[in-house]
Tab-separated table of C-alpha atoms in Angstrom:
chain	number	residue	atom	x	y	z
O	1	UNK	CA	-12.811	0.681	7.302
O	2	UNK	CA	-11.520	-1.671	4.635
O	3	UNK	CA	-14.039	-2.861	2.336
O	4	UNK	CA	-14.545	-6.337	0.654
O	5	UNK	CA	-15.462	-6.607	-3.089
O	6	UNK	CA	-18.915	-7.703	-2.944
O	7	UNK	CA	-19.668	-10.985	-5.136
O	8	UNK	CA	-16.121	-11.066	-6.247
O	9	UNK	CA	-14.896	-14.561	-6.424
O	10	UNK	CA	-11.613	-15.851	-7.100
O	11	UNK	CA	-11.103	-19.013	-9.201
O	12	UNK	CA	-8.074	-20.120	-7.412
O	13	UNK	CA	-5.954	-18.050	-4.899
O	14	UNK	CA	-8.203	-15.601	-2.890
O	15	UNK	CA	-6.569	-15.404	0.228
O	16	UNK	CA	-8.476	-17.044	3.439
O	17	UNK	CA	-10.191	-14.833	6.281
O	18	UNK	CA	-6.883	-15.411	8.647
O	19	UNK	CA	-4.807	-14.591	5.683
O	20	UNK	CA	-6.966	-11.662	4.614
O	21	UNK	CA	-7.296	-9.776	7.977
O	22	UNK	CA	-3.572	-10.109	8.767
O	23	UNK	CA	-2.773	-8.427	5.294
O	24	UNK	CA	-5.382	-5.782	5.776
O	25	UNK	CA	-3.707	-5.108	9.475
O	26	UNK	CA	-0.378	-4.858	8.050
O	27	UNK	CA	-1.778	-2.542	5.409
O	28	UNK	CA	-3.571	-0.354	7.442
O	29	UNK	CA	-0.523	-0.164	9.871
O	30	UNK	CA	1.889	0.790	7.001
O	31	UNK	CA	-0.452	3.531	5.830
O	32	UNK	CA	-1.031	4.880	9.045
O	33	UNK	CA	2.865	5.136	9.613
O	34	UNK	CA	3.245	6.836	6.072
O	35	UNK	CA	0.528	9.576	7.177
O	36	UNK	CA	2.552	10.518	10.270
O	37	UNK	CA	6.046	12.457	9.865
O	38	UNK	CA	8.622	10.852	12.081
O	39	UNK	CA	7.000	7.597	12.123
O	40	UNK	CA	8.528	4.314	11.518
O	41	UNK	CA	7.250	4.226	8.120
O	42	UNK	CA	10.546	3.493	6.612
O	43	UNK	CA	10.821	0.131	8.786
O	44	UNK	CA	7.885	-1.468	6.303
O	45	UNK	CA	10.284	-1.053	3.677
O	46	UNK	CA	13.257	-2.638	4.795
O	47	UNK	CA	13.328	-5.754	2.746
O	48	UNK	CA	16.698	-6.178	0.520
O	49	UNK	CA	14.639	-6.742	-2.512
O	50	UNK	CA	12.008	-4.122	-2.116
O	51	UNK	CA	11.044	-1.874	-5.165
O	52	UNK	CA	8.859	0.973	-4.829
O	53	UNK	CA	7.157	3.038	-7.786
O	54	UNK	CA	4.528	5.754	-7.289
O	55	UNK	CA	2.644	8.071	-9.346
O	56	UNK	CA	5.262	11.347	-9.107
O	57	UNK	CA	8.552	11.825	-11.603
O	58	UNK	CA	11.500	9.612	-10.300
O	59	UNK	CA	9.322	8.166	-8.016
O	60	UNK	CA	11.209	4.606	-8.578
O	61	UNK	CA	13.425	3.155	-5.705
O	62	UNK	CA	15.194	-0.254	-5.702
O	63	UNK	CA	16.595	-1.969	-2.185
O	64	UNK	CA	15.851	-1.393	1.269
O	65	UNK	CA	17.996	2.096	1.224
O	66	UNK	CA	16.228	3.955	-1.295
O	67	UNK	CA	13.241	2.743	-0.515
O	68	UNK	CA	13.325	3.957	2.867
O	69	UNK	CA	14.514	7.569	1.929
O	70	UNK	CA	11.595	7.488	-0.492
O	71	UNK	CA	8.866	6.507	2.296
O	72	UNK	CA	10.365	8.515	4.836
O	73	UNK	CA	9.747	11.434	2.549
O	74	UNK	CA	6.478	10.356	1.849
O	75	UNK	CA	5.494	10.784	5.679
O	76	UNK	CA	6.365	14.133	5.647
O	77	UNK	CA	3.849	14.843	2.677
O	78	UNK	CA	1.003	15.675	5.241
O	79	UNK	CA	-1.391	13.244	3.303
O	80	UNK	CA	-3.625	11.086	5.450
O	81	UNK	CA	-3.573	7.552	3.717
O	82	UNK	CA	-6.742	5.640	4.175
O	83	UNK	CA	-7.045	1.874	2.906
O	84	UNK	CA	-10.856	1.889	1.069
O	85	UNK	CA	-10.684	-1.605	-0.491
O	86	UNK	CA	-7.859	-4.572	-0.450
O	87	UNK	CA	-8.354	-7.852	-2.517
O	88	UNK	CA	-5.546	-9.877	-1.670
O	89	UNK	CA	-4.274	-13.266	-2.899
O	90	UNK	CA	-1.877	-15.755	-1.671
O	91	UNK	CA	0.309	-18.857	-2.655
O	92	UNK	CA	2.911	-20.263	-0.667
O	93	UNK	CA	4.773	-17.463	1.447
O	94	UNK	CA	4.132	-14.469	-1.016
O	95	UNK	CA	0.773	-12.835	-1.028
O	96	UNK	CA	-0.397	-9.959	-3.514
O	97	UNK	CA	-2.985	-7.346	-3.253
O	98	UNK	CA	-5.039	-4.522	-5.175
O	99	UNK	CA	-5.180	-1.591	-2.848
O	100	UNK	CA	-7.373	1.179	-3.049
O	101	UNK	CA	-6.628	3.826	-1.274
O	102	UNK	CA	-7.911	7.531	-0.324
O	103	UNK	CA	-5.169	10.273	0.312
O	104	UNK	CA	-6.795	12.970	2.207
O	105	UNK	CA	-4.824	16.121	1.841
O	106	UNK	CA	-5.701	19.797	1.584
O	107	UNK	CA	-6.198	21.721	-1.916
O	108	UNK	CA	-6.962	25.505	-2.424
O	109	UNK	CA	-7.733	25.696	1.318
O	110	UNK	CA	-10.129	23.029	1.161
O	111	UNK	CA	-9.918	19.262	2.465
O	112	UNK	CA	-10.209	16.711	-0.203
O	113	UNK	CA	-9.955	12.957	-0.801
O	114	UNK	CA	-7.599	12.113	-3.981
O	115	UNK	CA	-7.721	8.049	-5.133
O	116	UNK	CA	-4.683	6.140	-5.233
O	117	UNK	CA	-4.292	2.838	-6.101
O	118	UNK	CA	-1.627	0.249	-5.257
O	119	UNK	CA	-0.557	-3.124	-6.166
O	120	UNK	CA	1.452	-4.692	-3.457
O	121	UNK	CA	3.251	-7.904	-3.145
O	122	UNK	CA	4.233	-8.938	0.142
O	123	UNK	CA	6.222	-11.984	1.902
O	124	UNK	CA	4.820	-13.477	5.126
O	125	UNK	CA	7.517	-14.955	7.704
O	126	UNK	CA	7.318	-16.036	11.546
O	127	UNK	CA	7.628	-12.252	11.956
O	128	UNK	CA	4.636	-11.226	9.936
O	129	UNK	CA	4.784	-9.515	6.511
O	130	UNK	CA	7.044	-7.558	4.500
O	131	UNK	CA	6.614	-5.171	1.716
O	132	UNK	CA	8.462	-6.689	-1.243
O	133	UNK	CA	6.534	-4.258	-3.641
O	134	UNK	CA	4.668	-1.045	-3.912
O	135	UNK	CA	3.464	0.012	-7.273
O	136	UNK	CA	0.982	2.749	-6.869
O	137	UNK	CA	-0.507	5.421	-8.965
O	138	UNK	CA	-3.719	7.951	-9.005
O	139	UNK	CA	-6.287	7.424	-11.757
O	140	UNK	CA	-6.812	10.391	-12.913
O	141	UNK	CA	-4.900	12.602	-15.960
O	142	UNK	CA	-2.519	14.519	-13.526
O	143	UNK	CA	-0.822	13.515	-9.974
O	144	UNK	CA	-2.148	15.100	-7.165
O	145	UNK	CA	-0.286	13.479	-4.520
């Protein structure tokens, strides 16, 4: 379930309910694909202007071909990506969001949830949403995912 940020009021551009629900569904759909080996995860990163930056060394991809290769690899990592909190803003056909995610994986034989934060930039068109930027990182000293 995606939570909302209780009590937060944007001064001007917080997305309306319909936009927020639509974008939250798109983000959840993307994360499900990234959690599923062999899925269509790369299709979410097909915009020719896409840029991706992750928390690992050399996790920087520019353009659809590179981003799709990187995200196809992410989908093989056996991590279940779960959105926890999404705050989104929109102006025109562009939206951006702060996304808090929990990456469920196994460390030392035990299941763990690793916090991960992403800033996403999106474009909306007649077909729905597309990612333009994924900038993610882990808010701890050393990356685990």
